[in-house]
Each structure stands twice: as structure tokens, then as C-alpha cells.
XYZ file of C-alpha atoms in Angstrom:
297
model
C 0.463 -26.410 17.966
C 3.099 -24.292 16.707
C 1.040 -22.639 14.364
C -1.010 -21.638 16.607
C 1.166 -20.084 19.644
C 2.986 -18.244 16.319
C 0.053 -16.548 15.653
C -0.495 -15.603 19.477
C 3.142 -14.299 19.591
C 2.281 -12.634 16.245
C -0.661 -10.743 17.536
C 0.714 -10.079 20.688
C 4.007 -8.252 19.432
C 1.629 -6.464 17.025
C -1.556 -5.581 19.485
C 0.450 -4.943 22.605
C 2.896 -2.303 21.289
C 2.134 0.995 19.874
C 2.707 -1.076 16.121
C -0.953 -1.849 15.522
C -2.816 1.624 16.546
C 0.283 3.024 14.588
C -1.072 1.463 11.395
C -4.184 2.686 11.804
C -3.458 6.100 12.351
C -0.868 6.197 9.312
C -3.667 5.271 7.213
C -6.786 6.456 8.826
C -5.294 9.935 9.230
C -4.693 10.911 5.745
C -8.240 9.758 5.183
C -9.318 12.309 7.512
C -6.387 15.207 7.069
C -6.615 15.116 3.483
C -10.062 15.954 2.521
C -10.399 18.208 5.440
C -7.095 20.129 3.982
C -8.304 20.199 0.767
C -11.721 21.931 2.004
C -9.558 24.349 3.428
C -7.909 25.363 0.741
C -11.325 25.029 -1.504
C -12.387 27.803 1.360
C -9.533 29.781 1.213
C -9.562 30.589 -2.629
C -13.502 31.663 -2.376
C -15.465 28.617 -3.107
C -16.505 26.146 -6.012
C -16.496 27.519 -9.408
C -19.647 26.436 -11.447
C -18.553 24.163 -14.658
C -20.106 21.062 -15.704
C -18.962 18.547 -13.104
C -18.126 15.891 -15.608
C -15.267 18.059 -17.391
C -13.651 20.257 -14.405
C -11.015 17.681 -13.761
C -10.033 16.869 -17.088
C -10.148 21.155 -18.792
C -7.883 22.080 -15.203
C -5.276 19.552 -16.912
C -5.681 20.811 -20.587
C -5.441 24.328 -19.825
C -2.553 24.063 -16.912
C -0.685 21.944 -19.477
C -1.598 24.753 -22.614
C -0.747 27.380 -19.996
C 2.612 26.013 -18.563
C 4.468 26.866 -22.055
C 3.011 31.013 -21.051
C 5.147 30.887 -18.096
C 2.517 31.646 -15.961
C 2.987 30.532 -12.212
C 1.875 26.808 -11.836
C -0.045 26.773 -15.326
C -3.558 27.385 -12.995
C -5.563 30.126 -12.258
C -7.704 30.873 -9.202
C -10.659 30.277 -10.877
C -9.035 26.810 -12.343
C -7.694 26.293 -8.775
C -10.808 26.254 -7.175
C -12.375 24.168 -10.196
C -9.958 21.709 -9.184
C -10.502 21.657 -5.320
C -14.457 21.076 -5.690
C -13.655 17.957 -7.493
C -14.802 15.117 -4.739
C -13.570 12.404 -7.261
C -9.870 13.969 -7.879
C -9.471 14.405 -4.227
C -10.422 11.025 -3.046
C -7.975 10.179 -5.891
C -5.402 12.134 -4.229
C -6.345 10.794 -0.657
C -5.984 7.386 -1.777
C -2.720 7.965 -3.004
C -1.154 9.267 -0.056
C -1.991 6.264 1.337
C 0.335 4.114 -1.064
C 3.073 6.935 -0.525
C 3.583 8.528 2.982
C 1.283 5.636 4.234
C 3.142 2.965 3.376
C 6.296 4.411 4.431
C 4.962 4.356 7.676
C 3.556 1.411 8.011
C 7.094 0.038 6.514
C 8.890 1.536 9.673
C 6.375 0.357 12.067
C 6.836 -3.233 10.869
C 11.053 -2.994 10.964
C 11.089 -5.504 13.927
C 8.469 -7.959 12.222
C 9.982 -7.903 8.893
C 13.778 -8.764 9.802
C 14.637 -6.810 13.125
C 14.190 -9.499 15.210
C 16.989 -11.678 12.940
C 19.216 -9.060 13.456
C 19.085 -8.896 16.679
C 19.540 -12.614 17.437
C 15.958 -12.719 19.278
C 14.958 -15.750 16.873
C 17.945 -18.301 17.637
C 16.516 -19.829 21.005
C 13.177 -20.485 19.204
C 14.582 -22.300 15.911
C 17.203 -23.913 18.186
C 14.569 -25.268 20.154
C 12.450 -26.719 17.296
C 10.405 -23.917 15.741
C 9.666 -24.450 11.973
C 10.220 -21.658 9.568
C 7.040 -22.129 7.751
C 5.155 -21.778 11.427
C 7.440 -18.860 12.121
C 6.074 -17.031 8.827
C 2.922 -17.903 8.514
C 1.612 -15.512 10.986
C 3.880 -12.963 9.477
C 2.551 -13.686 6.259
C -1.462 -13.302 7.440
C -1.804 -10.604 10.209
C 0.255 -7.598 8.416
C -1.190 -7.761 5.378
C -4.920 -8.764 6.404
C -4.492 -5.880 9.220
C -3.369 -3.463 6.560
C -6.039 -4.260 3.847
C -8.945 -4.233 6.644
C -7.606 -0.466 7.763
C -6.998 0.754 4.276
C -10.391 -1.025 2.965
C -12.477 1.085 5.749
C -10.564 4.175 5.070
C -11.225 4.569 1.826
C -14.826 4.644 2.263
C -14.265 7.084 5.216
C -12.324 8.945 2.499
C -14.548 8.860 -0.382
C -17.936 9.906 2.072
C -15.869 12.901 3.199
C -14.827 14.110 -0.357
C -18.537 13.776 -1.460
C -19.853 15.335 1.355
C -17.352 18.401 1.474
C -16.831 18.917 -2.569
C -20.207 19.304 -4.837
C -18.331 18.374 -8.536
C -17.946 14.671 -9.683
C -19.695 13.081 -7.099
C -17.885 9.333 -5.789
C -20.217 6.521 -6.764
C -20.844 3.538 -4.578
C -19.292 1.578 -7.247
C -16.473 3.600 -7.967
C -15.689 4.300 -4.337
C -15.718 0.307 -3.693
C -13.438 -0.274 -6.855
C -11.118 2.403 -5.646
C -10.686 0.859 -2.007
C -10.484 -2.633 -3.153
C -7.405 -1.161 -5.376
C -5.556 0.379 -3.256
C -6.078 -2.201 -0.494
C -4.596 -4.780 -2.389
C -2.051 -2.787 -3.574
C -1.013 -1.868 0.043
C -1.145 -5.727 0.542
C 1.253 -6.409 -2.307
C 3.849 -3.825 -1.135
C 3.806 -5.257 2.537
C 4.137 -8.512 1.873
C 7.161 -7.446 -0.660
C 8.486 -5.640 2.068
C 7.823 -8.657 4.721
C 10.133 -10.537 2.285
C 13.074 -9.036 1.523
C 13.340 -8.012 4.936
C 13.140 -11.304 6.128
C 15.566 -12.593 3.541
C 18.227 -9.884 4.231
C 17.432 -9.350 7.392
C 18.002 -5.742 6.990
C 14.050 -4.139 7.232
C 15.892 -0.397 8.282
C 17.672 -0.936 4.611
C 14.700 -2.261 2.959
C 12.303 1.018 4.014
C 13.642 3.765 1.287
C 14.922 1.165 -1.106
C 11.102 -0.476 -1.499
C 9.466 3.353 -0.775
C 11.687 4.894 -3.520
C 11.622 1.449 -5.642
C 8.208 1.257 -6.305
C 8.219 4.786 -7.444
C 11.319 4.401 -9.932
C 9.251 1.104 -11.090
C 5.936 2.560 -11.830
C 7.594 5.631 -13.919
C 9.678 3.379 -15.709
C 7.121 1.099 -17.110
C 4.910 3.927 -17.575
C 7.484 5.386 -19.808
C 7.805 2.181 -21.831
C 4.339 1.947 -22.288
C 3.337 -0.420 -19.710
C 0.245 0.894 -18.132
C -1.761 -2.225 -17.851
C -1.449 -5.932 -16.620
C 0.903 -5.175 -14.086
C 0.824 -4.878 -10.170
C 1.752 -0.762 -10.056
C -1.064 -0.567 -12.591
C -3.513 -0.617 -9.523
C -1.447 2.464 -8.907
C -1.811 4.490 -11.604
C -5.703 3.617 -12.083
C -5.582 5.643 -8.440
C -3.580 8.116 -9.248
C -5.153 9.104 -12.757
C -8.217 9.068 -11.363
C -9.172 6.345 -13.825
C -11.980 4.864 -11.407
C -13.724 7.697 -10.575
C -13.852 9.788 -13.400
C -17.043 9.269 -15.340
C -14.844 10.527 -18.276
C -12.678 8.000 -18.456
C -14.760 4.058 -19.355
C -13.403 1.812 -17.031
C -15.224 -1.020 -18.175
C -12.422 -1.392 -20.977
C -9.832 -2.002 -18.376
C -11.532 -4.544 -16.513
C -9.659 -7.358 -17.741
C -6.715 -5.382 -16.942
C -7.449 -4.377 -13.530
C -8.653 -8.136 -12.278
C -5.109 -9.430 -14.114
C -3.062 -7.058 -12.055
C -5.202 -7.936 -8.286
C -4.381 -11.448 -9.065
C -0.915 -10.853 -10.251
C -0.506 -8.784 -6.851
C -1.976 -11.641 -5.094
C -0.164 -14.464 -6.533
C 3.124 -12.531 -5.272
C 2.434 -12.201 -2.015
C 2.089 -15.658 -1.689
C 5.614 -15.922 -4.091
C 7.081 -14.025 -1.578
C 5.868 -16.021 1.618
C 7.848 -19.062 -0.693
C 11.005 -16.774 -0.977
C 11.550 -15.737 2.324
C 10.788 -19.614 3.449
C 13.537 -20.431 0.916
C 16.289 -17.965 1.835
C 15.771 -18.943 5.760
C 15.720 -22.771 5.271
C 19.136 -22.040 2.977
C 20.577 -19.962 5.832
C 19.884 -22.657 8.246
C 22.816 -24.424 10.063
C 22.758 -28.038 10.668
C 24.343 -28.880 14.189
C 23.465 -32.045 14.545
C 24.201 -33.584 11.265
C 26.850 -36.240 11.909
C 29.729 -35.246 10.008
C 31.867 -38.759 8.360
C 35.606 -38.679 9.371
C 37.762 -37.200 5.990
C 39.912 -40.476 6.417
């Protein structure tokens, strides 16, 4: 029974309040803003340049990286520039990493109250006082953020990925890759909520927690990057994003399979680690009134 009116107060303080369309327009915006930017800007230089779609991508990288030591401006050309902007597959890559950057930050300050603003302000102490389990209080916490934000982020990305194949004519999205790429990022977006859910909870400082977890997972990604660890690892589903790794037809993604299902079900398997912390830290917090305490003498 407590379970359940949880979950109603759960939904309620999400649906009712400004928190839940808030979500969706954090994510479901960049799906639409970016691709219709990067049209514009595809416009604005003249058009698509004609090169074999399979190898526009990957020669705008070799040549901006050859030219960068030249000291020309940027390393790219207008004709490299608009190589790069009728790439549908690079810009869905780009769109879909917004989404785990400026995204998530929103979504992180949206969720300040669920994820440790209401300990801080003392709005929990009747409830627990009055009988109301931790694990019934987190549950709910635990379920509607992060299914809410992997539903929104799931149907974005296909929103996303039919936009940059219908506005961009290079390196067309397949059905496959396009349903990789949103599972990936989805469950990435899951893993960094519920992180977030967590540590808020535990300090009960979620206004702290925003830039330490949006500028943390940044600092954490380069620095196993730099040590060489690019696979079996949550920010892995990252980087497969962000290099384009899924959608390039370059690239055979088939070899990383084993490493991409490790790092879902790492991601996965700490969500549900974190559900365990938080439950731990509050239950260790919690102050026993009632225990009869035996006279010293």
C-alpha cells in the first residue's frame, strides 16, 4: 500500500508541475533545433558538395587535422565545410550528443527537488516519522525518472535521425544504425540519472551534485580515453555516439558488439547499485527515537 501511494505522489510531483513537459522539451528540442540548425548552415555555405558519401566524414577529419599544422583558420575549407554539413550520419551523431551534454544538464536541474531537495528542506520528516519505508520512498524515484527519460530520449532519437536523413543527402542513417544509436544514448541518459538520483539523495545536496556529475562525466570519459580505455565501460556508450562509431559505414561495428552489450549491462547493473546506495546511506542516517535506551548504571 505504500508502494503504491509512493508512486502516485511520485507521478504527481512529476506530471503536475512544469518538471515532466520540461524533460521533454530539454530533449525533444535539440532533436528538432539541431538538425534544423545544421540545414541552415548547410544552406548558408551554398549546398552539399558531391564526394562519395561513404568517405566525406572521415577525409573532413584527415585533411582539417593535415591542415591545422598550415595555420589556416579552423583546419576546414568551405568546400570541406559543406562536405561536412551534408553528412546525415555525423549530424545525428552530433544531435545525439547534445542530448547527453546540455540535455542532461537540464534534466539534472529539473529533477533538484526529486533527487535530494525535498531532504533539505525537511519536507520528508512527517512521512518517515509516520511510518514510510525508505525502500517505498525510492522505489518510485528509482522507476519514473529514468523510465520517463529513456522513453523521451528513445523517441527522439528516431525523430532525430528521420530529420538528418531527410534534410542531408550523404551517409544516409540506417534503420539499424538509427535504433542502435537511440538505444545507446537512452541508456546512457538512464545511467547518468539514476547516478545523479543517488548521490543526491545520499548528500542531499542535488544543487551541488548538477556541475559536479555534468562536468564529472566529462573529466571521466577523457581520462579513460587517454589511458586507453575506450571499451567495456559505461562512457563507452558515449564515445560510440560521439565518434560516430554506429553510423558510419566506415567504421565495422560488429567488432564492438561484445563491447557495446558489456557496457548497457554494466550501465544497467549500476543503476540498480545505486538504488542500493542511496537505500544504504538513508537507512544509516536514520534516527532511532523509540529505541529504549538501558540506564548507564
Amino acid at each position: 500500500m505504500q508502494l503504491k501511494y509512493s508512486f502516485k505522489k511520485e507521478w504527481a510531483h512529476f506530471s503536475r508541475t512544469f518538471r515532466m513537459w520540461g524533460v521533454i522539451i530539454a530533449i525533444l528540442g535539440f532533436a528538432l533545433a539541431n538538425p534544423m540548425m545544421f540545414k541552415f548552415v548547410a544552406t548558408f555555405l551554398g549546398g552539399s558538395a558531391s564526394e562519395d558519401p561513404t568517405t566525406s566524414a572521415i577525409s573532413v577529419i584527415n585533411q582539417a587535422a593535415s591542415d591545422s599544422s598550415d595555420g589556416s583558420p579552423g583546419g576546414i575549407d568551405i568546400e570541406e565545410a559543406k562536405i561536412m554539413y551534408s553528412d546525415a550520419g555525423l549530424m545525428f551523431s552530433v544531435t545525439l550528443s547534445s542530448f547527453a551534454s546540455y540535455g542532461l544538464l537540464v534534466i539534472m536541474l529539473l529533477l533538484m527537488s526529486a533527487a535530494g531537495g525535498e531532504q533539505k528542506k525537511r519536507a520528508m520528516i512527517v512521512p518517515m516519522c509516520s511510518g514510510l519505508e525508505y525502500k517505498n520512498y525510492l522505489i518510485p524515484k528509482f522507476v519514473i525518472y529514468p523510465l520517463f527519460t529513456f522513453a523521451v530520449s528513445f523517441l527522439s532519437s528516431f525523430i532525430a535521425g528521420g530529420l538528418c536523413n531527410s534534410m542531408f543527402p550523404n551517409n544516409k542513417v540506417s534503420a539499424g544504425g538509427m535504433f542502435l544509436s537511440a538505444l545507446d544514448i537512452s541508456v546512457y541518459m538512464v545511467f547518468i540519472v539514476c547516478v545523479f538520483l543517488s548521490l543526491g539523495l545520499c548528500t542531499s545536496r542535488a544543487g551541488a551534485m548538477v556541475p559536479c556529475i555534468f562536468l564529472g562525466q566529462m573529466l571521466v570519459e577523457s581520462l579513460l580515453n587517454g589511458l586507453g580505455l575506450v571499451r567495456y565501460h559505461p562512457f563507452a556508450l558515449l564515445s560510440y555516439i560521439s565518434g560516430g562509431f554506429i553510423t558510419s559505414p566506415l567504421y565495422p561495428f560488429e567488432e564492438e558488439t561484445a563491447s557495446f552489450i558489456t557496457a548497457m549491462a554494466l550501465s544497467l547493473a549500476i543503476c540498480v547499485l545505486m538504488y542500493f546506495l542511496a537505500l544504504g546511506v538513508l537507512k544509516a542516517k536514520k534516527i532511532n527515537n523509540q529505541e529504549d535506551i538501558a540506564p548507564e548504571f
